[in-house]
Amino acid sequence: MAIEIAPRGAWRCARALRADTAELLDLFLPWVARPGRLAIAQLGQSLDGRIATASGASHYINCLEARTHLHRLRALVDAVVVGVGTVNADDPQLTVRHVAGRNPVRVVLDPRGRARADARLFQDGAAPTVHLVGEDLAPGTAAVLPGRVARAGLPGAGSGFEPGAVLDWLARAGCRRVLVEGGGHTVSRFVQAGAIERLHLLVAPLLIGSGRAGLVLPPIDTLDEALRPVCRPFRCGSDSLFDLDFDGAGRPAQ
């Protein structure tokens, strides 16, 4: 059964497909078929925008289908990026387990070298792992991903790494398609910097009422300054998935 795919992800099939199959093609092909570099982010949250309780509990806000979707995203990119806070709080594996596919390169943003040494992604050998720290904590390295765990220094550690510099470093290392997975602070920095082309926002039907917020951007005075990405809603089990396309959309002032 042949499926014709246009450069921007439009598709056509001579046979009628199952509704869930067609929905997967509609969701993924616009960015999978896109050539060149791509940075996509993902956040899973409650209806009231919380990604964890006040104590940090987040397992699991989103349903199994939403977690499977996240693993599918990982399988379709070269690298997955998380901040050191996510590593220390959640000890994530950042591997593909719910779907078939290749584990991406795991990248930890840790400007001040605070990551716990016993974190699983530094120990399990499941995928190449890059520990990005301030340049004073590691010598400058060539844009290569040697071995299973590599430590590399980047400038700008004082106020946090500039998202564009992270993506440029990864592109030089051969990781042109990147998933920024968490946490909320890291995703927010990349969105604020205009470094994200797409954001997959998975919203679970529950109210936490307090706790850690997901996307947090600088205050604006009027709604004319608000981001207005192109939005497509999809079902994802009991959750709702919003595919937000920032290409060509208004962005906050840098």
mmCIF file of C-alpha atoms in Angstrom:
data_model
loop_
_atom_site.group_PDB
_atom_site.id
_atom_site.type_symbol
_atom_site.label_atom_id
_atom_site.label_comp_id
_atom_site.label_asym_id
_atom_site.label_seq_id
_atom_site.Cartn_x
_atom_site.Cartn_y
_atom_site.Cartn_z
ATOM 1 C CA MET A 1 0.000 0.000 0.000
ATOM 2 C CA ALA A 2 1.705 3.173 -1.235
ATOM 3 C CA ILE A 3 1.314 6.550 0.453
ATOM 4 C CA GLU A 4 2.330 9.633 -1.490
ATOM 5 C CA ILE A 5 3.951 12.277 0.723
ATOM 6 C CA ALA A 6 4.446 15.877 -0.390
ATOM 7 C CA PRO A 7 7.473 17.919 0.821
ATOM 8 C CA ARG A 8 5.412 19.747 3.480
ATOM 9 C CA GLY A 9 3.799 16.577 4.789
ATOM 10 C CA ALA A 10 0.540 16.459 2.881
ATOM 11 C CA TRP A 11 -0.236 12.857 2.008
ATOM 12 C CA ARG A 12 -2.500 10.797 -0.207
ATOM 13 C CA CYS A 13 -3.370 7.129 -0.264
ATOM 14 C CA ALA A 14 -5.428 5.272 -2.878
ATOM 15 C CA ARG A 15 -7.039 3.171 -0.151
ATOM 16 C CA ALA A 16 -9.019 4.383 2.820
ATOM 17 C CA LEU A 17 -6.986 4.143 6.039
ATOM 18 C CA ARG A 18 -8.186 3.534 9.571
ATOM 19 C CA ALA A 19 -9.070 6.773 11.332
ATOM 20 C CA ASP A 20 -6.293 6.405 13.931
ATOM 21 C CA THR A 21 -3.709 5.703 11.214
ATOM 22 C CA ALA A 22 -4.776 8.755 9.231
ATOM 23 C CA GLU A 23 -4.615 10.874 12.380
ATOM 24 C CA LEU A 24 -1.034 9.745 13.081
ATOM 25 C CA LEU A 25 -0.028 10.712 9.541
ATOM 26 C CA ASP A 26 -1.755 14.086 9.901
ATOM 27 C CA LEU A 27 0.052 14.731 13.177
ATOM 28 C CA PHE A 28 3.586 13.615 12.347
ATOM 29 C CA LEU A 29 4.167 14.060 8.628
ATOM 30 C CA PRO A 30 4.178 17.913 8.575
ATOM 31 C CA TRP A 31 7.392 17.931 10.621
ATOM 32 C CA VAL A 32 8.829 14.486 9.857
ATOM 33 C CA ALA A 33 8.792 15.289 6.120
ATOM 34 C CA ARG A 34 10.247 18.736 6.666
ATOM 35 C CA PRO A 35 13.882 18.944 5.501
ATOM 36 C CA GLY A 36 16.732 20.440 7.487
ATOM 37 C CA ARG A 37 17.042 21.261 11.162
ATOM 38 C CA LEU A 38 14.089 21.076 13.519
ATOM 39 C CA ALA A 39 13.560 21.669 17.249
ATOM 40 C CA ILE A 40 10.333 20.337 18.717
ATOM 41 C CA ALA A 41 9.326 20.572 22.383
ATOM 42 C CA GLN A 42 6.900 18.547 24.477
ATOM 43 C CA LEU A 43 5.089 19.260 27.735
ATOM 44 C CA GLY A 44 2.587 17.096 29.580
ATOM 45 C CA GLN A 45 0.326 18.982 31.988
ATOM 46 C CA SER A 46 -2.998 19.166 33.783
ATOM 47 C CA LEU A 47 -5.945 21.282 32.672
ATOM 48 C CA ASP A 48 -4.732 24.069 34.934
ATOM 49 C CA GLY A 49 -1.220 24.070 33.465
ATOM 50 C CA ARG A 50 0.653 22.089 36.141
ATOM 51 C CA ILE A 51 3.407 19.624 35.269
ATOM 52 C CA ALA A 52 3.885 18.408 38.855
ATOM 53 C CA THR A 53 2.522 18.894 42.349
ATOM 54 C CA ALA A 54 4.169 21.310 44.785
ATOM 55 C CA SER A 55 6.256 18.394 46.097
ATOM 56 C CA GLY A 56 7.382 17.494 42.571
ATOM 57 C CA ALA A 57 5.202 14.400 41.990
ATOM 58 C CA SER A 58 4.388 13.971 38.302
ATOM 59 C CA HIS A 59 3.991 10.198 37.768
ATOM 60 C CA TYR A 60 1.691 10.122 36.027
ATOM 61 C CA ILE A 61 -0.261 13.208 35.057
ATOM 62 C CA ASN A 62 -0.725 12.036 31.478
ATOM 63 C CA CYS A 63 -2.220 8.764 30.271
ATOM 64 C CA LEU A 64 -0.352 5.800 28.770
ATOM 65 C CA GLU A 65 -1.197 6.889 25.226
ATOM 66 C CA ALA A 66 0.373 10.292 25.921
ATOM 67 C CA ARG A 67 3.520 8.663 27.285
ATOM 68 C CA THR A 68 3.619 6.431 24.219
ATOM 69 C CA HIS A 69 3.381 9.559 22.075
ATOM 70 C CA LEU A 70 6.410 10.995 23.893
ATOM 71 C CA HIS A 71 8.414 7.841 23.182
ATOM 72 C CA ARG A 72 7.386 8.072 19.533
ATOM 73 C CA LEU A 73 8.757 11.623 19.458
ATOM 74 C CA ARG A 74 12.041 10.371 20.907
ATOM 75 C CA ALA A 75 12.271 7.690 18.216
ATOM 76 C CA LEU A 76 11.915 10.296 15.460
ATOM 77 C CA VAL A 77 14.669 12.710 16.561
ATOM 78 C CA ASP A 78 18.451 12.610 16.775
ATOM 79 C CA ALA A 79 18.715 14.003 20.315
ATOM 80 C CA VAL A 80 16.518 14.628 23.348
ATOM 81 C CA VAL A 81 17.373 17.560 25.639
ATOM 82 C CA VAL A 82 16.514 17.991 29.327
ATOM 83 C CA GLY A 83 17.623 20.355 32.048
ATOM 84 C CA VAL A 84 19.568 19.287 35.113
ATOM 85 C CA GLY A 85 16.539 19.876 37.345
ATOM 86 C CA THR A 86 14.620 17.167 35.504
ATOM 87 C CA VAL A 87 17.547 14.759 35.812
ATOM 88 C CA ASN A 88 17.931 15.307 39.557
ATOM 89 C CA ALA A 89 14.202 15.248 40.319
ATOM 90 C CA ASP A 90 12.937 12.484 38.020
ATOM 91 C CA ASP A 91 16.030 10.401 37.118
ATOM 92 C CA PRO A 92 14.629 9.829 33.590
ATOM 93 C CA GLN A 93 15.890 7.230 31.133
ATOM 94 C CA LEU A 94 14.976 9.201 27.979
ATOM 95 C CA THR A 95 14.884 6.012 25.923
ATOM 96 C CA VAL A 96 12.389 4.466 23.520
ATOM 97 C CA ARG A 97 10.501 1.758 25.368
ATOM 98 C CA HIS A 98 6.822 1.994 24.406
ATOM 99 C CA VAL A 99 7.467 1.984 20.643
ATOM 100 C CA ALA A 100 9.907 0.440 18.203
ATOM 101 C CA GLY A 101 12.794 2.687 17.273
ATOM 102 C CA ARG A 102 16.300 3.900 18.016
ATOM 103 C CA ASN A 103 17.191 5.623 21.257
ATOM 104 C CA PRO A 104 18.205 9.260 20.661
ATOM 105 C CA VAL A 105 21.346 10.899 21.994
ATOM 106 C CA ARG A 106 20.530 12.093 25.530
ATOM 107 C CA VAL A 107 21.627 15.648 26.336
ATOM 108 C CA VAL A 108 21.705 17.147 29.848
ATOM 109 C CA LEU A 109 21.942 20.946 30.179
ATOM 110 C CA ASP A 110 23.875 21.540 33.393
ATOM 111 C CA PRO A 111 25.651 24.946 33.362
ATOM 112 C CA ARG A 112 26.926 24.697 36.945
ATOM 113 C CA GLY A 113 27.661 20.966 37.069
ATOM 114 C CA ARG A 114 24.894 20.032 39.522
ATOM 115 C CA ALA A 115 23.781 16.721 37.988
ATOM 116 C CA ARG A 116 23.738 13.714 40.296
ATOM 117 C CA ALA A 117 26.542 11.345 39.352
ATOM 118 C CA ASP A 118 24.373 8.259 39.895
ATOM 119 C CA ALA A 119 21.682 9.349 37.416
ATOM 120 C CA ARG A 120 20.587 6.394 35.293
ATOM 121 C CA LEU A 121 21.340 8.078 31.978
ATOM 122 C CA PHE A 122 24.991 8.424 33.027
ATOM 123 C CA GLN A 123 25.206 4.802 34.132
ATOM 124 C CA ASP A 124 22.978 2.534 32.041
ATOM 125 C CA GLY A 125 24.800 2.702 28.695
ATOM 126 C CA ALA A 126 21.457 2.547 26.881
ATOM 127 C CA ALA A 127 22.250 5.442 24.530
ATOM 128 C CA PRO A 128 24.996 7.992 23.865
ATOM 129 C CA THR A 129 24.762 10.727 26.496
ATOM 130 C CA VAL A 130 26.153 14.268 26.471
ATOM 131 C CA HIS A 131 26.623 16.265 29.670
ATOM 132 C CA LEU A 132 26.796 19.953 28.690
ATOM 133 C CA VAL A 133 28.359 22.063 31.435
ATOM 134 C CA GLY A 134 29.856 25.541 31.706
ATOM 135 C CA GLU A 135 33.099 25.952 29.786
ATOM 136 C CA ASP A 136 34.980 26.462 33.058
ATOM 137 C CA LEU A 137 33.978 22.934 34.115
ATOM 138 C CA ALA A 138 35.020 21.138 30.953
ATOM 139 C CA PRO A 139 37.512 21.903 28.195
ATOM 140 C CA GLY A 140 36.156 22.903 24.833
ATOM 141 C CA THR A 141 35.544 19.814 22.722
ATOM 142 C CA ALA A 142 35.097 19.213 19.039
ATOM 143 C CA ALA A 143 31.527 18.784 17.841
ATOM 144 C CA VAL A 144 31.702 15.001 18.099
ATOM 145 C CA LEU A 145 29.832 12.610 20.363
ATOM 146 C CA PRO A 146 32.524 10.150 21.475
ATOM 147 C CA GLY A 147 31.810 7.024 23.491
ATOM 148 C CA ARG A 148 28.647 6.511 25.525
ATOM 149 C CA VAL A 149 29.000 9.529 27.868
ATOM 150 C CA ALA A 150 30.727 12.754 26.845
ATOM 151 C CA ARG A 151 31.188 15.940 28.849
ATOM 152 C CA ALA A 152 31.475 19.180 26.913
ATOM 153 C CA GLY A 153 31.774 22.824 27.908
ATOM 154 C CA LEU A 154 29.646 25.632 26.514
ATOM 155 C CA PRO A 155 29.884 29.379 27.238
ATOM 156 C CA GLY A 156 27.093 31.341 28.879
ATOM 157 C CA ALA A 157 26.742 29.211 31.977
ATOM 158 C CA GLY A 158 26.065 32.181 34.279
ATOM 159 C CA SER A 159 22.550 32.878 33.055
ATOM 160 C CA GLY A 160 21.968 29.487 31.476
ATOM 161 C CA PHE A 161 22.912 28.306 28.024
ATOM 162 C CA GLU A 162 21.577 30.239 25.065
ATOM 163 C CA PRO A 163 19.157 27.816 23.345
ATOM 164 C CA GLY A 164 20.416 28.640 19.864
ATOM 165 C CA ALA A 165 23.981 27.841 20.921
ATOM 166 C CA VAL A 166 22.863 24.442 22.233
ATOM 167 C CA LEU A 167 21.076 23.614 18.973
ATOM 168 C CA ASP A 168 24.067 24.811 16.917
ATOM 169 C CA TRP A 169 26.436 22.612 18.939
ATOM 170 C CA LEU A 170 24.174 19.617 18.462
ATOM 171 C CA ALA A 171 23.822 20.280 14.732
ATOM 172 C CA ARG A 172 27.610 20.320 14.361
ATOM 173 C CA ALA A 173 27.657 17.000 16.197
ATOM 174 C CA GLY A 174 25.209 15.530 13.692
ATOM 175 C CA CYS A 175 22.030 15.965 15.746
ATOM 176 C CA ARG A 176 19.887 18.157 13.501
ATOM 177 C CA ARG A 177 16.469 17.105 14.764
ATOM 178 C CA VAL A 178 16.068 17.747 18.482
ATOM 179 C CA LEU A 179 13.341 17.133 21.067
ATOM 180 C CA VAL A 180 13.364 19.516 24.042
ATOM 181 C CA GLU A 181 11.553 17.385 26.597
ATOM 182 C CA GLY A 182 11.783 19.142 29.910
ATOM 183 C CA GLY A 183 11.331 20.420 32.326
ATOM 184 C CA GLY A 184 9.050 23.414 32.142
ATOM 185 C CA HIS A 185 11.867 25.895 32.748
ATOM 186 C CA THR A 186 13.986 24.493 29.917
ATOM 187 C CA VAL A 187 11.091 24.319 27.456
ATOM 188 C CA SER A 188 10.079 27.875 28.389
ATOM 189 C CA ARG A 189 13.603 29.189 27.738
ATOM 190 C CA PHE A 190 13.661 27.599 24.281
ATOM 191 C CA VAL A 191 10.202 28.932 23.399
ATOM 192 C CA GLN A 192 11.077 32.426 24.664
ATOM 193 C CA ALA A 193 14.263 32.410 22.565
ATOM 194 C CA GLY A 194 12.296 31.571 19.425
ATOM 195 C CA ALA A 195 14.278 28.342 19.084
ATOM 196 C CA ILE A 196 11.286 25.980 18.862
ATOM 197 C CA GLU A 197 9.427 25.261 15.638
ATOM 198 C CA ARG A 198 6.748 23.030 17.182
ATOM 199 C CA LEU A 199 5.391 22.336 20.663
ATOM 200 C CA HIS A 200 3.322 19.274 21.491
ATOM 201 C CA LEU A 201 1.232 20.153 24.534
ATOM 202 C CA LEU A 202 -0.478 17.142 26.109
ATOM 203 C CA VAL A 203 -3.284 18.127 28.481
ATOM 204 C CA ALA A 204 -4.723 15.619 30.948
ATOM 205 C CA PRO A 205 -8.313 15.959 32.242
ATOM 206 C CA LEU A 206 -7.446 16.698 35.855
ATOM 207 C CA LEU A 207 -7.035 19.755 38.073
ATOM 208 C CA ILE A 208 -4.062 19.840 40.437
ATOM 209 C CA GLY A 209 -4.774 23.330 41.753
ATOM 210 C CA SER A 210 -1.209 24.188 42.738
ATOM 211 C CA GLY A 211 2.293 23.024 41.947
ATOM 212 C CA ARG A 212 4.850 23.499 39.229
ATOM 213 C CA ALA A 213 3.717 25.410 36.166
ATOM 214 C CA GLY A 214 4.544 24.248 32.658
ATOM 215 C CA LEU A 215 5.163 27.028 30.162
ATOM 216 C CA VAL A 216 6.217 30.302 31.839
ATOM 217 C CA LEU A 217 7.114 33.295 29.655
ATOM 218 C CA PRO A 218 7.856 36.943 30.506
ATOM 219 C CA PRO A 219 4.789 39.087 31.350
ATOM 220 C CA ILE A 220 3.092 40.960 28.516
ATOM 221 C CA ASP A 221 0.982 44.133 28.697
ATOM 222 C CA THR A 222 -1.595 43.438 25.984
ATOM 223 C CA LEU A 223 -2.850 40.380 24.136
ATOM 224 C CA ASP A 224 -1.379 41.794 20.928
ATOM 225 C CA GLU A 225 1.970 40.620 22.333
ATOM 226 C CA ALA A 226 0.768 37.057 22.910
ATOM 227 C CA LEU A 227 2.146 34.142 20.933
ATOM 228 C CA ARG A 228 -0.378 32.832 18.414
ATOM 229 C CA PRO A 229 0.977 29.589 16.962
ATOM 230 C CA VAL A 230 -1.048 27.628 14.443
ATOM 231 C CA CYS A 231 -2.862 25.027 16.555
ATOM 232 C CA ARG A 232 -4.196 21.606 15.598
ATOM 233 C CA PRO A 233 -5.973 19.486 18.259
ATOM 234 C CA PHE A 234 -5.750 15.695 18.359
ATOM 235 C CA ARG A 235 -7.041 12.968 20.639
ATOM 236 C CA CYS A 236 -4.445 11.039 22.646
ATOM 237 C CA GLY A 237 -6.219 8.480 24.801
ATOM 238 C CA SER A 238 -7.997 10.385 27.563
ATOM 239 C CA ASP A 239 -5.713 13.390 27.002
ATOM 240 C CA SER A 240 -5.872 16.178 24.432
ATOM 241 C CA LEU A 241 -2.839 16.859 22.275
ATOM 242 C CA PHE A 242 -2.310 20.352 20.875
ATOM 243 C CA ASP A 243 0.188 20.525 18.012
ATOM 244 C CA LEU A 244 1.452 24.128 18.081
ATOM 245 C CA ASP A 245 3.343 25.352 15.021
ATOM 246 C CA PHE A 246 5.505 28.426 15.723
ATOM 247 C CA ASP A 247 6.845 28.760 12.191
ATOM 248 C CA GLY A 248 5.787 32.189 11.012
ATOM 249 C CA ALA A 249 3.853 32.906 14.234
ATOM 250 C CA GLY A 250 4.435 35.969 16.388
ATOM 251 C CA ARG A 251 7.048 35.570 19.103
ATOM 252 C CA PRO A 252 7.713 37.469 22.335
ATOM 253 C CA ALA A 253 10.315 40.214 22.257
ATOM 254 C CA GLN A 254 13.839 38.877 22.742
#
